Coordinates of C-alpha atoms and ligand atoms in Angstrom, one line a residue:
X1 CA -11.8 -12.8 -11.6
X2 CA -11.6 -13.3 -7.8
X3 CA -9.1 -11.1 -6.1
X4 CA -7.4 -12.5 -2.9
X5 CA -8.0 -9.8 -0.2
X6 CA -4.9 -8.0 1.2
X7 CA -4.6 -6.1 3.8
X8 CA -0.9 -4.1 4.7
X9 CA -0.2 -2.1 8.1
X10 CA 2.0 0.4 7.9
X11 CA 3.1 1.6 11.0
X12 CA 4.7 4.6 9.4
X13 CA 7.5 6.0 11.8
X14 CA 6.2 4.4 15.4
X15 CA 7.1 1.6 17.2
X16 CA 9.9 0.3 19.7
X17 CA 11.7 -3.4 19.5
X18 CA 8.7 -4.3 22.6
X19 CA 5.7 -3.1 20.4
X20 CA 6.5 -4.6 17.7
X21 CA 7.0 -8.0 19.4
X22 CA 3.6 -7.5 21.0
X23 CA 1.8 -6.8 17.6
X24 CA 3.4 -10.3 16.4
X25 CA 2.4 -11.6 19.0
X26 CA -1.0 -10.5 19.5
X27 CA -1.7 -11.3 15.4
X28 CA 0.2 -14.7 15.9
X29 CA -2.7 -15.9 18.8
X30 CA -5.8 -14.4 16.5
X31 CA -8.2 -16.0 14.4
X32 CA -7.0 -14.6 11.1
X33 CA -9.4 -14.8 7.6
X34 CA -6.8 -17.4 5.6
X35 CA -8.3 -15.7 2.8
X36 CA -6.7 -12.5 3.3
X37 CA -3.3 -11.4 2.5
X38 CA -1.6 -9.6 5.7
X39 CA 1.4 -7.5 5.4
X40 CA 2.8 -5.4 7.7
X41 CA 5.5 -2.3 7.0
X42 CA 7.7 -1.5 10.0
X43 CA 10.3 1.1 10.4
X44 CA 13.5 -0.7 8.5
X45 CA 15.4 -0.8 11.4
X46 CA 12.7 -3.1 12.5
X47 CA 13.0 -5.1 9.4
X48 CA 14.7 -8.0 11.3
X49 CA 13.1 -8.1 14.5
X50 CA 9.5 -7.9 12.9
X51 CA 10.7 -11.1 9.9
X52 CA 11.8 -13.1 13.8
X53 CA 8.5 -12.1 15.4
X54 CA 5.4 -12.7 13.0
X55 CA 4.5 -15.8 12.2
X56 CA 5.2 -16.8 8.8
X57 CA 1.8 -16.1 6.9
X58 CA 2.0 -12.8 7.8
X59 CA 4.4 -10.8 5.3
X60 CA 6.9 -7.9 5.9
X61 CA 7.2 -5.0 3.8
X62 CA 9.9 -2.4 4.0
X63 CA 8.1 1.5 3.9
X64 CA 10.5 2.7 1.2
X65 CA 13.7 0.9 -0.6
X66 CA 16.5 3.0 -3.0
X67 CA 16.8 2.5 -7.2
X68 CA 20.4 2.1 -7.2
X69 CA 22.0 -0.6 -5.7
X70 CA 24.3 -1.1 -3.0
X71 CA 27.1 1.7 -3.2
X72 CA 27.8 5.3 -1.4
X73 CA 24.3 6.5 -0.5
X74 CA 24.2 7.6 2.9
X75 CA 20.9 6.5 5.1
X76 CA 19.3 4.7 1.7
X77 CA 18.3 1.1 2.1
X78 CA 19.1 -1.4 -1.3
X79 CA 16.1 -3.8 -2.8
X80 CA 18.6 -6.7 -2.4
X81 CA 19.4 -5.6 1.3
X82 CA 15.4 -6.1 1.7
X83 CA 15.9 -9.5 -0.5
X84 CA 18.8 -10.5 2.3
X85 CA 16.5 -9.8 5.1
X86 CA 13.5 -12.3 3.6
X87 CA 11.8 -8.9 3.4
X88 CA 9.1 -10.0 0.0
X89 CA 7.7 -6.6 -0.1
X90 CA 7.7 -2.6 0.2
X91 CA 5.3 0.7 -0.1
X92 CA 6.5 3.0 -2.7
X93 CA 4.7 6.4 -3.4
X94 CA 3.1 7.1 0.0
X95 CA 2.3 10.7 -0.3
X96 CA 4.3 10.8 3.0
X97 CA 7.1 10.4 1.1
X98 CA 6.1 12.2 -2.2
X99 CA 4.8 15.2 -0.1
X100 CA 7.3 15.4 2.5
X101 CA 10.7 13.8 0.5
X102 CA 9.8 15.6 -3.0
X103 CA 9.8 12.4 -4.3
X104 CA 7.8 12.9 -7.8
X105 CA 6.5 10.3 -10.3
X106 CA 9.7 9.7 -12.2
X107 CA 11.7 8.3 -9.2
X108 CA 8.7 6.6 -7.8
X109 CA 8.2 4.3 -10.5
X110 CA 12.2 4.1 -10.8
X111 CA 12.5 2.9 -7.7
X112 CA 9.1 0.8 -8.3
X113 CA 10.7 -0.8 -11.6
X114 CA 14.1 -1.6 -9.2
X115 CA 12.2 -3.2 -6.2
X116 CA 10.1 -5.4 -8.7
X117 CA 13.4 -6.5 -10.6
X118 CA 14.9 -7.3 -7.5
X119 CA 12.3 -9.8 -6.8
X120 CA 10.4 -7.3 -4.3
X121 CA 6.7 -6.9 -4.7
X122 CA 5.6 -3.3 -4.6
X123 CA 2.5 -1.9 -2.7
X124 CA 2.3 1.4 -4.9
X125 CA 0.4 4.5 -3.7
X126 CA -1.3 7.6 -5.3
X127 CA -4.0 10.0 -4.0
X128 CA -4.9 13.4 -4.5
X129 CA -4.9 16.4 -2.0
X130 CA -7.6 18.2 -1.3
X131 CA -7.4 21.1 -2.9
X132 CA -7.1 18.7 -6.3
X133 CA -9.8 16.7 -5.5
X134 CA -11.7 19.9 -4.8
X135 CA -11.0 21.3 -8.6
X136 CA -12.1 17.8 -9.4
X137 CA -8.8 16.6 -10.4
X138 CA -9.0 13.2 -8.6
X139 CA -9.0 11.1 -11.5
X140 CA -6.6 13.0 -13.4
X141 CA -4.3 13.0 -11.0
X142 CA -4.2 9.2 -10.3
X143 CA -4.0 8.8 -13.4
X144 CA -1.1 10.9 -14.0
X145 CA 1.3 8.8 -11.1
X146 CA -0.4 5.7 -12.9
X147 CA 1.3 6.9 -16.6
X148 CA 4.7 7.2 -15.1
X149 CA 4.5 3.8 -13.9
X150 CA 3.6 2.7 -17.3
X151 CA 6.7 4.2 -18.7
X152 CA 8.6 2.3 -16.6
X153 CA 7.7 -1.6 -15.9
X154 CA 5.8 -3.8 -18.4
X155 CA 4.7 -6.7 -15.8
X156 CA 2.1 -5.8 -13.1
X157 CA 1.9 -8.6 -11.2
X158 CA 3.9 -8.1 -8.3
X159 CA 1.5 -4.7 -7.6
X160 CA -1.0 -3.8 -5.0
X161 CA -2.2 -1.0 -6.1
X162 CA -3.0 1.6 -3.0
X163 CA -5.4 4.6 -3.3
X164 CA -4.9 6.7 -0.7
X165 CA -6.8 10.5 -0.2
X166 CA -4.1 12.6 0.9
X167 CA -7.0 14.2 2.6
X168 CA -8.1 10.9 4.6
X169 CA -4.9 10.0 5.6
X170 CA -4.6 10.0 9.6
X171 CA -7.3 12.7 9.6
X172 CA -10.1 10.3 10.9
X173 CA -12.1 11.7 7.5
X174 CA -12.7 8.3 5.7
X175 CA -13.5 8.5 2.4
X176 CA -17.4 7.5 1.9
X177 CA -17.2 4.4 0.5
X178 CA -19.0 5.8 -2.3
X179 CA -15.9 8.2 -3.1
X180 CA -13.3 5.3 -2.8
X181 CA -15.5 2.6 -5.2
X182 CA -15.4 5.6 -8.0
X183 CA -11.5 6.0 -7.8
X184 CA -10.8 2.3 -7.6
X185 CA -13.2 1.7 -10.8
X186 CA -11.7 4.4 -12.8
X187 CA -8.3 3.3 -11.7
X188 CA -10.0 0.4 -13.0
X189 CA -11.1 1.4 -16.4
X190 CA -7.1 3.5 -17.1
X191 CA -5.4 -0.4 -16.9
X192 CA -8.0 -1.7 -18.5
X193 CA -7.2 1.0 -21.7
X194 CA -4.0 1.5 -21.4
X195 CA -2.5 -1.5 -19.7
X196 CA -4.6 -4.9 -20.6
X197 CA -8.1 -6.4 -19.5
X198 CA -6.0 -9.0 -17.6
X199 CA -4.0 -6.6 -15.6
X200 CA -7.2 -4.4 -15.0
X201 CA -9.5 -7.6 -13.5
X202 CA -6.1 -9.1 -11.5
X203 CA -4.8 -6.1 -9.7
X204 CA -5.2 -5.7 -6.4
X205 CA -6.7 -2.4 -5.8
X206 CA -6.6 -1.0 -1.9
X207 CA -7.9 2.0 0.3
X208 CA -6.0 3.9 2.6
X209 CA -7.0 6.5 4.9
X210 CA -8.2 6.6 7.9
X211 CA -9.5 2.8 8.0
X212 CA -10.4 1.4 11.1
X213 CA -12.7 -1.6 12.5
X214 CA -15.5 -0.1 12.2
X215 CA -15.8 1.6 9.0
X216 CA -13.7 -1.5 7.3
X217 CA -16.9 -3.2 6.7
X218 CA -18.7 -1.0 4.7
X219 CA -15.3 -0.1 2.6
X220 CA -14.9 -3.8 1.8
X221 CA -17.8 -4.5 0.2
X222 CA -17.5 -1.9 -2.0
X223 CA -16.7 -4.8 -5.6
X224 CA -13.8 -2.6 -7.3
X225 CA -12.1 -2.5 -3.0
X226 CA -10.1 -5.0 -2.7
X227 CA -8.2 -4.7 0.4
X228 CA -7.0 -1.6 2.7
X229 CA -3.6 -0.2 3.7
X230 CA -4.0 0.6 7.2
X231 CA -1.9 3.3 9.5
X232 CA -2.5 4.0 12.7
X233 CA -4.8 1.3 13.3
X234 CA -2.4 -1.3 11.9
X235 CA -0.9 -0.7 15.5
X236 CA -4.0 -1.6 17.3
X237 CA -6.0 -4.7 18.2
X238 CA -8.8 -3.7 16.1
X239 CA -6.1 -4.3 12.8
X240 CA -7.6 -7.7 13.2
X241 CA -11.5 -6.8 12.6
X242 CA -9.7 -5.3 9.6
X243 CA -8.0 -8.2 8.5
X244 CA -11.5 -10.0 9.0
X245 CA -13.6 -7.6 7.4
X246 CA -14.2 -9.2 3.8
X247 CA -16.7 -10.8 3.5
Ligands
G3H301 O1 0.0 4.3 4.6 C1 -1.3 4.1 5.3 C2 -1.9 5.6 5.1 O2 -1.8 6.4 5.5 C3 -3.3 5.3 6.2 O3 -3.3 5.6 7.3 O4 -4.5 4.8 8.1 O5 -3.8 6.8 10.1 O6 -5.7 7.1 7.8 P1 -4.2 6.1 8.4

């Protein structure tokens, strides 16, 4: 089964109105591979500016969303508010949310269900810490993050799984193509046995962690790597090369 290459740009807590408009303009003028699905995730404050500035072939994602409907939840953003702004995706379970804001597997799964139920697609992040990798617990950790999700949802068609080893995020220490492929394959195997062969074959599993224009090609040729979730490099011109790195 052929899976459409997917590249997400996670701006994290970076950007201004001017810089987001500039990135939009650069992408508008670039020759982007039409076979790649491109999604950018600015800070929530700039979602409207992004939706107005990026061309319609680039979708916009939130970096987070809450699992309750509108109400007294100071500081939070609801799924229906994302839909109201024309935002079709959200990132959930990013390791920065899990570690800095103490979001556990259950909460991330609950938010994923709320997003999907409300019509917003999800880039679901999972991945191990350096300590867990050194203890050879990588697959166990990733599987338990997926298991919590499986307990909450049954339809996986609007999910992209982002494997992001925490030790590779923002460190310049990218996983080797073999390391990433090994985990992506293990995720696909888990989905095959725990969900279905159809989901396992069809779902996009993307890699995140220090991806840049120089290392993206060696990762994208791996058979189970279906794209990238890019942090720092999504703010730079090299993002275009990453979008065009599928061969
Ligand atoms: O969401 C993106 C990842 O955290 C990767 O970030 O490319 O800056 O390492 P990075």
